[in-house]
Amino acid sequence: MSKREAYASIRAQLGSLLEDRPGFLSAMATATALLKENLDHVFWVGFYLPAGDGSLVVGPYQGPLASLRLAPGKGVCGAAASSRSTIVVPDVHAFPGHIACDPRSRSEICVPVVAAGRLRAVLDVDSAEPAAFDESDREGLEALAQALATVP
Ligand code: SME
């Protein structure tokens, strides 16, 4: 199965699971499981949620232990949160301010989850392979982020 096909299948599964109206927390948890189990290049996947002081606090995730809190604007996640745009990092060692949760992580993509102009979360995905994320990941993850953004 190609990555595009895998993302389409994940999107379809998430869509049907969301018909049960589980709420945002369960929807995020379910998305992490679908991504981790269906994509071989995913080493860590999870959400960071905006806290009142501008930092990001870890939400549901799958993979090794991750940083609990990311300082405001810091790291790939902070950059995605403040720019409200997807950031693809082919080589985490070359990204200024990258926060290494696990030394095995080599590349990363972070997608903001935005509803009506409000940042609800960022969806962060790490790979142990360099340059693991391409346009198919961007499109697939942005579609998931869009589906999650309006979950109550
Ligand atoms: N690398 C991220 C921190 C989160 S971990 O990858 C799970 C960053 O630089 O924001």
PDB file of N, CA, C and O in Angstrom, residues 23-54:
ATOM      1  N   GLY A  23     -15.784  13.106  21.128  1.00  0.00           N
ATOM      2  CA  GLY A  23     -15.144  14.261  21.758  1.00  0.00           C
ATOM      3  C   GLY A  23     -13.683  14.362  21.326  1.00  0.00           C
ATOM      4  O   GLY A  23     -13.090  13.402  20.812  1.00  0.00           O
ATOM      5  N   PHE A  24     -13.099  15.539  21.563  1.00  0.00           N
ATOM      6  CA  PHE A  24     -11.781  15.867  21.005  1.00  0.00           C
ATOM      7  C   PHE A  24     -10.673  14.982  21.573  1.00  0.00           C
ATOM      8  O   PHE A  24      -9.807  14.513  20.844  1.00  0.00           O
ATOM      9  N   LEU A  25     -10.694  14.744  22.884  1.00  0.00           N
ATOM     10  CA  LEU A  25      -9.633  13.940  23.505  1.00  0.00           C
ATOM     11  C   LEU A  25      -9.596  12.523  22.912  1.00  0.00           C
ATOM     12  O   LEU A  25      -8.537  12.036  22.498  1.00  0.00           O
ATOM     13  N   SER A  26     -10.741  11.876  22.849  1.00  0.00           N
ATOM     14  CA  SER A  26     -10.797  10.516  22.294  1.00  0.00           C
ATOM     15  C   SER A  26     -10.460  10.513  20.810  1.00  0.00           C
ATOM     16  O   SER A  26      -9.842   9.563  20.307  1.00  0.00           O
ATOM     17  N   ALA A  27     -10.883  11.562  20.115  1.00  0.00           N
ATOM     18  CA  ALA A  27     -10.585  11.646  18.679  1.00  0.00           C
ATOM     19  C   ALA A  27      -9.074  11.747  18.453  1.00  0.00           C
ATOM     20  O   ALA A  27      -8.516  11.081  17.576  1.00  0.00           O
ATOM     21  N   MET A  28      -8.394  12.558  19.262  1.00  0.00           N
ATOM     22  CA  MET A  28      -6.929  12.674  19.136  1.00  0.00           C
ATOM     23  C   MET A  28      -6.256  11.339  19.451  1.00  0.00           C
ATOM     24  O   MET A  28      -5.344  10.902  18.736  1.00  0.00           O
ATOM     25  N   ALA A  29      -6.680  10.692  20.533  1.00  0.00           N
ATOM     26  CA  ALA A  29      -6.086   9.408  20.921  1.00  0.00           C
ATOM     27  C   ALA A  29      -6.264   8.382  19.804  1.00  0.00           C
ATOM     28  O   ALA A  29      -5.333   7.634  19.461  1.00  0.00           O
ATOM     29  N   THR A  30      -7.449   8.363  19.223  1.00  0.00           N
ATOM     30  CA  THR A  30      -7.747   7.412  18.151  1.00  0.00           C
ATOM     31  C   THR A  30      -6.883   7.702  16.921  1.00  0.00           C
ATOM     32  O   THR A  30      -6.360   6.778  16.291  1.00  0.00           O
ATOM     33  N   ALA A  31      -6.703   8.977  16.617  1.00  0.00           N
ATOM     34  CA  ALA A  31      -5.871   9.341  15.457  1.00  0.00           C
ATOM     35  C   ALA A  31      -4.427   8.882  15.662  1.00  0.00           C
ATOM     36  O   ALA A  31      -3.792   8.388  14.722  1.00  0.00           O
ATOM     37  N   THR A  32      -3.897   9.012  16.874  1.00  0.00           N
ATOM     38  CA  THR A  32      -2.507   8.591  17.093  1.00  0.00           C
ATOM     39  C   THR A  32      -2.359   7.085  16.880  1.00  0.00           C
ATOM     40  O   THR A  32      -1.379   6.629  16.291  1.00  0.00           O
ATOM     41  N   ALA A  33      -3.336   6.320  17.353  1.00  0.00           N
ATOM     42  CA  ALA A  33      -3.258   4.861  17.178  1.00  0.00           C
ATOM     43  C   ALA A  33      -3.331   4.486  15.705  1.00  0.00           C
ATOM     44  O   ALA A  33      -2.566   3.643  15.222  1.00  0.00           O
ATOM     45  N   LEU A  34      -4.243   5.129  14.969  1.00  0.00           N
ATOM     46  CA  LEU A  34      -4.367   4.829  13.534  1.00  0.00           C
ATOM     47  C   LEU A  34      -3.076   5.147  12.793  1.00  0.00           C
ATOM     48  O   LEU A  34      -2.632   4.368  11.938  1.00  0.00           O
ATOM     49  N   LEU A  35      -2.463   6.278  13.123  1.00  0.00           N
ATOM     50  CA  LEU A  35      -1.234   6.670  12.422  1.00  0.00           C
ATOM     51  C   LEU A  35      -0.075   5.745  12.786  1.00  0.00           C
ATOM     52  O   LEU A  35       0.679   5.295  11.926  1.00  0.00           O
ATOM     53  N   LYS A  36       0.084   5.454  14.067  1.00  0.00           N
ATOM     54  CA  LYS A  36       1.219   4.627  14.509  1.00  0.00           C
ATOM     55  C   LYS A  36       1.125   3.205  13.950  1.00  0.00           C
ATOM     56  O   LYS A  36       2.134   2.611  13.570  1.00  0.00           O
ATOM     57  N   GLU A  37      -0.082   2.686  13.907  1.00  0.00           N
ATOM     58  CA  GLU A  37      -0.247   1.288  13.489  1.00  0.00           C
ATOM     59  C   GLU A  37      -0.219   1.104  11.976  1.00  0.00           C
ATOM     60  O   GLU A  37       0.018   0.002  11.502  1.00  0.00           O
ATOM     61  N   ASN A  38      -0.504   2.169  11.232  1.00  0.00           N
ATOM     62  CA  ASN A  38      -0.660   2.014   9.781  1.00  0.00           C
ATOM     63  C   ASN A  38       0.466   2.604   8.941  1.00  0.00           C
ATOM     64  O   ASN A  38       0.459   2.467   7.722  1.00  0.00           O
ATOM     65  N   LEU A  39       1.404   3.309   9.584  1.00  0.00           N
ATOM     66  CA  LEU A  39       2.496   3.928   8.817  1.00  0.00           C
ATOM     67  C   LEU A  39       3.830   3.445   9.370  1.00  0.00           C
ATOM     68  O   LEU A  39       4.176   3.724  10.527  1.00  0.00           O
ATOM     69  N   ASP A  40       4.589   2.739   8.525  1.00  0.00           N
ATOM     70  CA  ASP A  40       5.853   2.135   8.971  1.00  0.00           C
ATOM     71  C   ASP A  40       6.916   3.175   9.321  1.00  0.00           C
ATOM     72  O   ASP A  40       7.806   2.901  10.114  1.00  0.00           O
ATOM     73  N   HIS A  41       6.844   4.348   8.694  1.00  0.00           N
ATOM     74  CA  HIS A  41       7.907   5.340   8.913  1.00  0.00           C
ATOM     75  C   HIS A  41       7.655   6.203  10.156  1.00  0.00           C
ATOM     76  O   HIS A  41       8.438   7.105  10.442  1.00  0.00           O
ATOM     77  N   VAL A  42       6.570   5.940  10.872  1.00  0.00           N
ATOM     78  CA  VAL A  42       6.261   6.740  12.061  1.00  0.00           C
ATOM     79  C   VAL A  42       6.888   6.110  13.305  1.00  0.00           C
ATOM     80  O   VAL A  42       6.629   4.958  13.639  1.00  0.00           O
ATOM     81  N   PHE A  43       7.709   6.907  13.976  1.00  0.00           N
ATOM     82  CA  PHE A  43       8.406   6.462  15.182  1.00  0.00           C
ATOM     83  C   PHE A  43       7.697   6.979  16.432  1.00  0.00           C
ATOM     84  O   PHE A  43       7.602   6.304  17.453  1.00  0.00           O
ATOM     85  N   TRP A  44       7.180   8.201  16.327  1.00  0.00           N
ATOM     86  CA  TRP A  44       6.436   8.837  17.425  1.00  0.00           C
ATOM     87  C   TRP A  44       5.349   9.685  16.792  1.00  0.00           C
ATOM     88  O   TRP A  44       5.609  10.390  15.803  1.00  0.00           O
ATOM     89  N   VAL A  45       4.149   9.641  17.351  1.00  0.00           N
ATOM     90  CA  VAL A  45       3.073  10.512  16.860  1.00  0.00           C
ATOM     91  C   VAL A  45       2.249  10.983  18.049  1.00  0.00           C
ATOM     92  O   VAL A  45       1.929  10.197  18.943  1.00  0.00           O
ATOM     93  N   GLY A  46       1.942  12.263  18.047  1.00  0.00           N
ATOM     94  CA  GLY A  46       1.124  12.758  19.151  1.00  0.00           C
ATOM     95  C   GLY A  46       0.730  14.201  18.973  1.00  0.00           C
ATOM     96  O   GLY A  46       1.094  14.860  17.994  1.00  0.00           O
ATOM     97  N   PHE A  47      -0.039  14.658  19.944  1.00  0.00           N
ATOM     98  CA  PHE A  47      -0.550  16.029  19.928  1.00  0.00           C
ATOM     99  C   PHE A  47       0.073  16.814  21.070  1.00  0.00           C
ATOM    100  O   PHE A  47       0.312  16.271  22.154  1.00  0.00           O
ATOM    101  N   TYR A  48       0.322  18.097  20.811  1.00  0.00           N
ATOM    102  CA  TYR A  48       0.638  19.048  21.873  1.00  0.00           C
ATOM    103  C   TYR A  48      -0.482  20.084  21.892  1.00  0.00           C
ATOM    104  O   TYR A  48      -0.979  20.498  20.836  1.00  0.00           O
ATOM    105  N   LEU A  49      -0.882  20.462  23.093  1.00  0.00           N
ATOM    106  CA  LEU A  49      -2.042  21.341  23.258  1.00  0.00           C
ATOM    107  C   LEU A  49      -1.607  22.674  23.853  1.00  0.00           C
ATOM    108  O   LEU A  49      -0.769  22.710  24.779  1.00  0.00           O
ATOM    109  N   PRO A  50      -2.179  23.778  23.351  1.00  0.00           N
ATOM    110  CA  PRO A  50      -1.775  25.082  23.871  1.00  0.00           C
ATOM    111  C   PRO A  50      -2.204  25.258  25.325  1.00  0.00           C
ATOM    112  O   PRO A  50      -3.354  24.981  25.673  1.00  0.00           O
ATOM    113  N   ALA A  51      -1.264  25.717  26.154  1.00  0.00           N
ATOM    114  CA  ALA A  51      -1.582  26.020  27.546  1.00  0.00           C
ATOM    115  C   ALA A  51      -1.730  27.541  27.658  1.00  0.00           C
ATOM    116  O   ALA A  51      -1.320  28.277  26.759  1.00  0.00           O
ATOM    117  N   GLY A  52      -2.303  27.992  28.748  1.00  0.00           N
ATOM    118  CA  GLY A  52      -2.616  29.408  28.911  1.00  0.00           C
ATOM    119  C   GLY A  52      -1.401  30.319  28.804  1.00  0.00           C
ATOM    120  O   GLY A  52      -1.513  31.467  28.359  1.00  0.00           O
ATOM    121  N   ASP A  53      -0.230  29.836  29.172  1.00  0.00           N
ATOM    122  CA  ASP A  53       0.966  30.690  29.185  1.00  0.00           C
ATOM    123  C   ASP A  53       1.718  30.681  27.856  1.00  0.00           C
ATOM    124  O   ASP A  53       2.833  31.187  27.777  1.00  0.00           O
ATOM    125  N   GLY A  54       1.113  30.096  26.821  1.00  0.00           N
ATOM    126  CA  GLY A  54       1.760  30.078  25.503  1.00  0.00           C
ATOM    127  C   GLY A  54       2.629  28.854  25.270  1.00  0.00           C
ATOM    128  O   GLY A  54       3.102  28.634  24.165  1.00  0.00           O
TER     129      GLY A  54
END
